[in-house]
Coordinates of C-alpha atoms in Angstrom, one line a residue:
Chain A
X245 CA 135.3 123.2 -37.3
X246 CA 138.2 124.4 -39.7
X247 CA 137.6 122.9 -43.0
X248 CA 140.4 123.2 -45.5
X249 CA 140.2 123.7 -49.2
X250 CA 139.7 120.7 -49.4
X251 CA 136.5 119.8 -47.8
X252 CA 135.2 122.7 -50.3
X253 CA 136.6 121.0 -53.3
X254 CA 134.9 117.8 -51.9
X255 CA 132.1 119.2 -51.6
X256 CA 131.9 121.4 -54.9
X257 CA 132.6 118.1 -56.7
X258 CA 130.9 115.5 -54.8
X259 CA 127.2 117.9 -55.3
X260 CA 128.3 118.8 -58.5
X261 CA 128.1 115.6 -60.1
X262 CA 125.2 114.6 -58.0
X263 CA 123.2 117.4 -59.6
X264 CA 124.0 116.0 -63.1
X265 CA 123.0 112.7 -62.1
X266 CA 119.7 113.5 -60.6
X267 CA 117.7 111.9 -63.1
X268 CA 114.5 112.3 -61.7
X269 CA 114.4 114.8 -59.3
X270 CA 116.3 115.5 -56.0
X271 CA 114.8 112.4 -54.0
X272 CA 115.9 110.1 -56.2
X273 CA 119.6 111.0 -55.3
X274 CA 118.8 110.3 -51.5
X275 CA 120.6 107.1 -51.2
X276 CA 123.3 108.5 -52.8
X277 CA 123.8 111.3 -50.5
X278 CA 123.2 109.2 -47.5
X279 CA 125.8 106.9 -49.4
X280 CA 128.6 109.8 -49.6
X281 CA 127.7 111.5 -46.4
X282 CA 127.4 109.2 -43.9
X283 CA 129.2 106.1 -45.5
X284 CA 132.1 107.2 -47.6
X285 CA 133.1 110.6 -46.6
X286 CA 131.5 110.3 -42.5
X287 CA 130.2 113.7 -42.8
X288 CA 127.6 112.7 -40.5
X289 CA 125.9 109.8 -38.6
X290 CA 123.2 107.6 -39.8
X291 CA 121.3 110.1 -37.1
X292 CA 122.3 113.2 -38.1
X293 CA 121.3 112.4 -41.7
X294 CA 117.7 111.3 -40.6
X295 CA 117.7 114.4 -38.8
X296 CA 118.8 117.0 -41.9
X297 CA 115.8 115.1 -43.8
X298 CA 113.2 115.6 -41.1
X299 CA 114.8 119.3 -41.0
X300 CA 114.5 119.9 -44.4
X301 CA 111.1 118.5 -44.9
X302 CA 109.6 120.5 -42.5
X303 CA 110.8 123.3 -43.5
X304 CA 109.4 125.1 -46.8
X305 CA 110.8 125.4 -49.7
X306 CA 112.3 122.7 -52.3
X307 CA 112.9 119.4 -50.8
X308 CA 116.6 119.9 -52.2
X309 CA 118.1 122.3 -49.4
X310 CA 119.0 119.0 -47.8
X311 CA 122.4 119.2 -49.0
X312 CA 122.6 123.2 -47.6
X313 CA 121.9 121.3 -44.2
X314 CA 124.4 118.9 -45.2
X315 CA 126.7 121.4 -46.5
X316 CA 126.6 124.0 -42.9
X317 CA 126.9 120.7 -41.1
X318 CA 130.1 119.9 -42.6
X319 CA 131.4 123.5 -43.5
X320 CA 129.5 126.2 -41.7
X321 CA 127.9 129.1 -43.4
X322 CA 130.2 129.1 -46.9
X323 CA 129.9 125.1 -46.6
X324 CA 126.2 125.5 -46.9
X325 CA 125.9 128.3 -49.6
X326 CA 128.7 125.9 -51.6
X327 CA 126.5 123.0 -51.8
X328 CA 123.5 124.3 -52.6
X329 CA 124.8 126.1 -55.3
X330 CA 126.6 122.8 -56.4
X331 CA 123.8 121.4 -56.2
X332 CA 121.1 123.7 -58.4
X333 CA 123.7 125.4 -60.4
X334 CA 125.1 123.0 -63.0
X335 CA 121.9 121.3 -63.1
X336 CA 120.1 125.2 -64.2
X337 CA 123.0 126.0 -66.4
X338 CA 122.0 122.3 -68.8
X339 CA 118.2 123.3 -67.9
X340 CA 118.7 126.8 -69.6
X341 CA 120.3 125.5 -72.8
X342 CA 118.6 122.8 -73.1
X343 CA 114.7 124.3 -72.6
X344 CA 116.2 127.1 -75.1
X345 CA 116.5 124.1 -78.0
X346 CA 113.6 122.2 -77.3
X347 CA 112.0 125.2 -77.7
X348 CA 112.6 125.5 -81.4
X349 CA 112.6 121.8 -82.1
X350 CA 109.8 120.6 -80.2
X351 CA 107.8 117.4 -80.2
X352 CA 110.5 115.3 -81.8
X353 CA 110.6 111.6 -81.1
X354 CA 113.9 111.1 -78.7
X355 CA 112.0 113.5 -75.9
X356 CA 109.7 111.0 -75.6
X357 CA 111.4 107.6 -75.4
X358 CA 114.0 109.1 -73.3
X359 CA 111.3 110.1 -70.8
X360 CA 109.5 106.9 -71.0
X361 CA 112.6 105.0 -70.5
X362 CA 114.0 106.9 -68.0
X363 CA 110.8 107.4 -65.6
X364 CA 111.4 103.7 -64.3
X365 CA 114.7 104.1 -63.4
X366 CA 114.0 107.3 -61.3
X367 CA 111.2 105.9 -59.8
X368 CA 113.1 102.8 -59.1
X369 CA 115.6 105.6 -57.4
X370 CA 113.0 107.2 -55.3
X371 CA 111.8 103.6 -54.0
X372 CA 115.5 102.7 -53.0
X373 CA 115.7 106.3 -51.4
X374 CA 112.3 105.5 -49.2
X375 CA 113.9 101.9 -48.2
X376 CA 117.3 103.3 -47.2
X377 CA 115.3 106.5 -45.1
X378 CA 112.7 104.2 -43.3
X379 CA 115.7 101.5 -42.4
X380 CA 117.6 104.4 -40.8
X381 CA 114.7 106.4 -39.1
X382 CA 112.2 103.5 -38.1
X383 CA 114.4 102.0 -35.3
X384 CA 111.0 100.8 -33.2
X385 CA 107.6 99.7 -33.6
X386 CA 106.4 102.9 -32.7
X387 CA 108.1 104.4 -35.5
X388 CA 107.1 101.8 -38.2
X389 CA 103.3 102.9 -37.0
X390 CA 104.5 106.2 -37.4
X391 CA 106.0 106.3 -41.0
X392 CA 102.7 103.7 -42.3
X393 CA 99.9 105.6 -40.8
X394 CA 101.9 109.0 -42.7
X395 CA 101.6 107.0 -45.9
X396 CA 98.4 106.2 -46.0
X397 CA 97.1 109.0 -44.7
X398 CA 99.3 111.4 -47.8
X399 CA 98.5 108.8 -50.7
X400 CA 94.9 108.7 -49.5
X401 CA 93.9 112.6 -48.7
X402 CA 95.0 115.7 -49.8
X403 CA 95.8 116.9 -45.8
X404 CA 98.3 119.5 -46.0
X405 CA 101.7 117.4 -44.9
X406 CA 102.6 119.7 -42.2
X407 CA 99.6 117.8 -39.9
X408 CA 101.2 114.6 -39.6
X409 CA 104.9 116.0 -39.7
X410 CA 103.8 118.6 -36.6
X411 CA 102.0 115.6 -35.1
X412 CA 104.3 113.3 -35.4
X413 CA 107.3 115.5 -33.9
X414 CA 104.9 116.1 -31.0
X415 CA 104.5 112.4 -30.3
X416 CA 108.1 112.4 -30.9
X417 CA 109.1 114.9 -28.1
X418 CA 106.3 113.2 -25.6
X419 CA 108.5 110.6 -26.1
X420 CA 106.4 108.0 -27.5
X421 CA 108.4 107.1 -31.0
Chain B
X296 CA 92.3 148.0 -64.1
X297 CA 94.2 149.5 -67.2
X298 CA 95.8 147.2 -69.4
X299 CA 97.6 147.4 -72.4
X300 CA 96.1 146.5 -75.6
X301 CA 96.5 142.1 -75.6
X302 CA 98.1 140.2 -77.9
X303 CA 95.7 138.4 -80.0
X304 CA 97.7 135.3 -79.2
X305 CA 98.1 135.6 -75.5
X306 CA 94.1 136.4 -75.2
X307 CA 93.4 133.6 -77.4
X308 CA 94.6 131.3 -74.9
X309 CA 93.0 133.0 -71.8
X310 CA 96.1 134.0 -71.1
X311 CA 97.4 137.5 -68.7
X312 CA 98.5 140.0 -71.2
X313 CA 101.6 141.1 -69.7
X314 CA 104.6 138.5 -69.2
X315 CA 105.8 138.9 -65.5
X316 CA 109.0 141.1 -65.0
X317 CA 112.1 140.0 -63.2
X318 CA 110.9 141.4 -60.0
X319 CA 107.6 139.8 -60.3
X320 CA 109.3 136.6 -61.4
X321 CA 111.4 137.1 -58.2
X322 CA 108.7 137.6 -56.0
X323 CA 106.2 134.5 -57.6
X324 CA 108.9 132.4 -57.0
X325 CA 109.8 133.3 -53.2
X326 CA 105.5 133.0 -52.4
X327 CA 105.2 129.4 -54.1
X328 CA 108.6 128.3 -52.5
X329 CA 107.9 129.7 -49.0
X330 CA 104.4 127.8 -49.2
X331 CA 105.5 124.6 -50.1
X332 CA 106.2 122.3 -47.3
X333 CA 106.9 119.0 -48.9
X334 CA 107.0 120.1 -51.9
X335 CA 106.8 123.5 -54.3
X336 CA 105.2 121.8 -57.2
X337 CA 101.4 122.6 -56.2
X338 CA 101.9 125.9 -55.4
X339 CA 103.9 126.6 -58.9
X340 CA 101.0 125.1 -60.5
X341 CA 98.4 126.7 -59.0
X342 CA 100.5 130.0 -59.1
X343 CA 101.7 129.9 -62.6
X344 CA 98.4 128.3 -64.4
X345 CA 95.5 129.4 -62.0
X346 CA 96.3 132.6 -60.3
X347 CA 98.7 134.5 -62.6
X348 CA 97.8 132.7 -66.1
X349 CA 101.1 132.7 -67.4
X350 CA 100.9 129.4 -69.1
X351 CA 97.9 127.1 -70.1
X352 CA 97.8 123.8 -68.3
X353 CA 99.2 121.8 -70.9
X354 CA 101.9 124.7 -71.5
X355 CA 103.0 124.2 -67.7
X356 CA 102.7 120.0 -68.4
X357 CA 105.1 119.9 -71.4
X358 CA 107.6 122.5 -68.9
X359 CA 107.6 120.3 -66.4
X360 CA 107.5 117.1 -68.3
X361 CA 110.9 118.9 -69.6
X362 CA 112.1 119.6 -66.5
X363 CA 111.8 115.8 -64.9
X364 CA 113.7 114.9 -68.2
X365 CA 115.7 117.1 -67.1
X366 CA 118.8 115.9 -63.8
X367 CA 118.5 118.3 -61.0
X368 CA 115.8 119.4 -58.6
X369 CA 112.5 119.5 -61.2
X370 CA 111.3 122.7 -59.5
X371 CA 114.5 124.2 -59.7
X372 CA 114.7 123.4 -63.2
X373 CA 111.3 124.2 -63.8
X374 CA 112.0 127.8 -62.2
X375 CA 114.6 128.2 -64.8
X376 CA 113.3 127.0 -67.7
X377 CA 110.2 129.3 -67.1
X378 CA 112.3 132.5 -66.2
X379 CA 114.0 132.4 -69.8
X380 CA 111.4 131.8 -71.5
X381 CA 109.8 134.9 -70.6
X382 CA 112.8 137.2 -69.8
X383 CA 115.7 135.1 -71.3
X384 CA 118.8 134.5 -68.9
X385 CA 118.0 137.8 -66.4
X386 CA 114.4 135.8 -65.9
X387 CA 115.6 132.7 -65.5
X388 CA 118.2 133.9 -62.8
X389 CA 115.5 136.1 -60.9
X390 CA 113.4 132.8 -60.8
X391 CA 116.0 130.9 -59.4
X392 CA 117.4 133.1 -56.8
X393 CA 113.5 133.6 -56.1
X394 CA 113.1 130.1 -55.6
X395 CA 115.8 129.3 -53.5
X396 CA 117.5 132.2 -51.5
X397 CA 114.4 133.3 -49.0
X398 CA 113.8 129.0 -48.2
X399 CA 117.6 128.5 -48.1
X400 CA 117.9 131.0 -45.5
X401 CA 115.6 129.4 -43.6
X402 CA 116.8 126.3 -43.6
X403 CA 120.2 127.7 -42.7
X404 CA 119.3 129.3 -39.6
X405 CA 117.3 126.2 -38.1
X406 CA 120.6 124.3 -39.5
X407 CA 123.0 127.0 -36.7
X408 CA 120.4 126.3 -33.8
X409 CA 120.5 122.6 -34.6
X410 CA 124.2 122.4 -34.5
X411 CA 123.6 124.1 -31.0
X412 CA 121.1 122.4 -29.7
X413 CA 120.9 119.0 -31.5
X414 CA 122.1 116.8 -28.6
X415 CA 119.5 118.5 -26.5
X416 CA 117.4 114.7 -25.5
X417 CA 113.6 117.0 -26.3
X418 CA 114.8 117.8 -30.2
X419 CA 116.3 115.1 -30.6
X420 CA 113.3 113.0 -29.6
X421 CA 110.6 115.8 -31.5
X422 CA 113.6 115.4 -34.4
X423 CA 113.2 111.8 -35.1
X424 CA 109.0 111.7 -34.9
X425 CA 108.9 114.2 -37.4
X426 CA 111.7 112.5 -39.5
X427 CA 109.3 109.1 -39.0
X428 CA 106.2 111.0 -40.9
X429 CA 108.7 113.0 -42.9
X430 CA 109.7 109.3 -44.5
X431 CA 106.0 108.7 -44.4
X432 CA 105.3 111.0 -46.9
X433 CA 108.8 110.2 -49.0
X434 CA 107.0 106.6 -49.2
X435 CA 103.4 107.8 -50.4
X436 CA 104.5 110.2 -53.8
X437 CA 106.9 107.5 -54.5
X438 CA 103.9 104.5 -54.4
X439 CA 101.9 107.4 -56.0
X440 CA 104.2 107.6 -58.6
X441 CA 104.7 103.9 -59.0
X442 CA 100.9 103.4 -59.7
X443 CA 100.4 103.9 -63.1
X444 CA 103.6 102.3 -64.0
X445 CA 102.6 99.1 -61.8
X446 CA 98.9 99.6 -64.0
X447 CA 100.9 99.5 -67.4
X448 CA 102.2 95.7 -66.3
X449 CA 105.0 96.8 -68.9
X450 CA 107.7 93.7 -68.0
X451 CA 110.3 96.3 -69.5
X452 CA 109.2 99.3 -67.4
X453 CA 108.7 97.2 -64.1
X454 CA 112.4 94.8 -64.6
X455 CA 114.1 98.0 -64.9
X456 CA 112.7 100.1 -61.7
X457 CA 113.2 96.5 -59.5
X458 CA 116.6 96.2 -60.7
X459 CA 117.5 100.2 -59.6
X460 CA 115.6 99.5 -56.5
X461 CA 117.8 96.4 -55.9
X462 CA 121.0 97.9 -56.7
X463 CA 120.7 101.1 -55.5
X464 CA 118.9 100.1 -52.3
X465 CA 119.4 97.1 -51.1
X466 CA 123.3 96.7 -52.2
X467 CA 124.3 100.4 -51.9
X468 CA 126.1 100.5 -55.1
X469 CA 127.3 104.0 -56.2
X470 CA 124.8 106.0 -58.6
X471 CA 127.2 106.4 -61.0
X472 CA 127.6 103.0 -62.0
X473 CA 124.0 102.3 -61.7
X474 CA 123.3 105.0 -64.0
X475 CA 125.8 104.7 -66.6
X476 CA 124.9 100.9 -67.0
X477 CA 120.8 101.2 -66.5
X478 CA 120.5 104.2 -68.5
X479 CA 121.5 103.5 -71.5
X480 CA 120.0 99.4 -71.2
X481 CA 116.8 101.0 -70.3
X482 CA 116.7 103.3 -73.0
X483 CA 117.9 100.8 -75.9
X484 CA 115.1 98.1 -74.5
X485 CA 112.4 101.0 -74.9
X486 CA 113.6 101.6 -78.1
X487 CA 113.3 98.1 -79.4
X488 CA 109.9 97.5 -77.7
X489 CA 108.4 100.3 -79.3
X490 CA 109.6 99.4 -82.4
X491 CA 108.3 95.7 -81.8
X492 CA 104.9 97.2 -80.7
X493 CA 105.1 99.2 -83.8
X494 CA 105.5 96.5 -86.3

């Protein structure tokens, strides 16, 4: 692997603009990662991207160090530490100014109808995210049952997720998903 | 233990008398990150407002609600926003790196031994269960999100998330365009329901 400056400039822009357009948190930008990873720029495989998400979500730690999987996967070691930092630093920078004004002018009366206008949209983000993972992960019946019994079992209890992640990549290396 | 004299402000609100210092900011930050699979959020909660009492549960509730205003990674934000406001831009930056350097080394390294060993048939296979449950979990804090907007029965609030979903998912279109039309359409349509509601 011998990326050229341009695969970093690709990078450092493609995240860059992603962080700014993560309304509503990192998941919500899934589909459009899986979008400019595996469709546009074939970074990776439809496989390879369902396995960076499994990676990342078992591992701790903010489910946003996707895109440093993403990023070593395309340009080793500086590719990962490029992306990350595309993605969480323009992003902080806004955060910082912006927290530093609300702070004097709080409880005005945009903060709130922004928020309540824009909690659909990222919610309507985070649903397309969930449909474009499960279509690429749940390739069998075994996997449906998989990903449904998960879901019920997280929006029902408050079981620590590592349980049905470690049990579920057990099944997965007995073979039986 | 010796403490200095409180604040009357800061003890008014149950609150610890000290404000953490970069290093502790630092260190918070690595502990909740490094012990949250799946997500951070609980542990900064439970960090920040039950174990350290560095901010009153409604104080942490407007910072996050800020930070999910907010585009980026809310935790991320939320590292930042609550670094500077205790130790201005050093804080912030001591959060951050806190946050994200000891987990992104992690992730790194099990990145290298998967580029190594990712065609090996046994990850592979242990891969793909765990990414099944892994979208498992995606699925229930997204419905758990979705509840009390579905409970509102808002037309408005419920049009526009079906229309995202539709577009973003099930046509692929890019999130720019999405974005820069539902955006702004959402936000105006809020506006003049409120204002019809109001009246």
């Amino acid at each position: 692997m011998n990326p050229g400056l341009g695969t970093y400039l690709n990078l450092l822009w493609t995240f860059g603009l992603m962080s700014l357009l993560a309304v509503g948190g990192a998941n919500a930008t899934l589909p459009e990662m899986h979008r400019v990873a595996v469709d546009v720029n074939h970074w990776l495989t439809d496989a390879q991207f369902a396995d960076m998400f499994a990676i990342a979500q078992f591992s701790p730690g903010p489910n946003v160090l996707i895109v440093t999987l993403i990023g070593y996967q395309v340009a080793g070691l500086p590719g990962a530490a490029l992306t990350t930092f595309a993605m969480c630093g323009p992003a902080g920078v806004l955060a910082y100014f912006v927290a530093n004004f609300f702070q004097r002018a709080s409880h005005s009366f945009w903060p709130t109808i922004i928020q309540a206008s824009f909690v659909p949209v990222s919610i309507g983000l985070m649903a397309a995210g969930g449909y474009v993972l499960a279509i690429t992960v749940d390739t069998s019946l075994a996997a449906v049952l998989v990903t449904l019994a998960t879901a019920l079992l997280a929006a029902g209890t408050r079981i620590n997720p590592l349980w049905p992640l470690a049990a579920a990549g057990f099944l997965g290396f007995m073979g039986f998903v | 233990m010796d403490q200095p004299a409180p604040s009357s402000d800061t003890a008014a609100r149950g609150l610890a008398f000290e404000p953490p210092g970069l290093l502790e900011l630092f260190l918070a930050f690595s502990k909740m990150s490094l012990a949250g699979f799946g997500g951070v959020l609980v542990w900064a909660r439970r960090a920040i407002v039950d174990q350290h009492r560095w901010m009153t549960p409604d104080e942490f509730n407007e910072a996050f609600a800020l930070c999910q205003l907010l585009p980026g990674a809310n935790i991320v934000n939320l590292a930042i926003v609550f670094g500077g406001r205790f130790r201005g831009f050093a804080g912030s930056l001591a959060a951050f790196l806190g946050l994200l350097l000891p987990p992104s080394l992690i992730v790194t390294t099990l990145g290298v031994l998967y580029s190594h060993a990712g065609n090996l048939p046994l990850l592979q296979r242990t891969l793909s269960g765990i990414a099944c449950a892994a979208v498992g979990l995606f699925l229930a804090v997204t419905v758990r999100m979705m509840v009390p907007l579905l409970k509102r029965k808002n037309p408005i609030e419920i049009g526009s998330m079906v229309a995202v979903f539709v577009a973003v998912g099930l046509w692929q279109a890019p999130l720019v365009v999405v974005l820069l039309i539902a955006l702004p359409l959402s936000l105006a349509v809020t506006y003049l329901w409120r204002k019809r509601v109001a009246a």
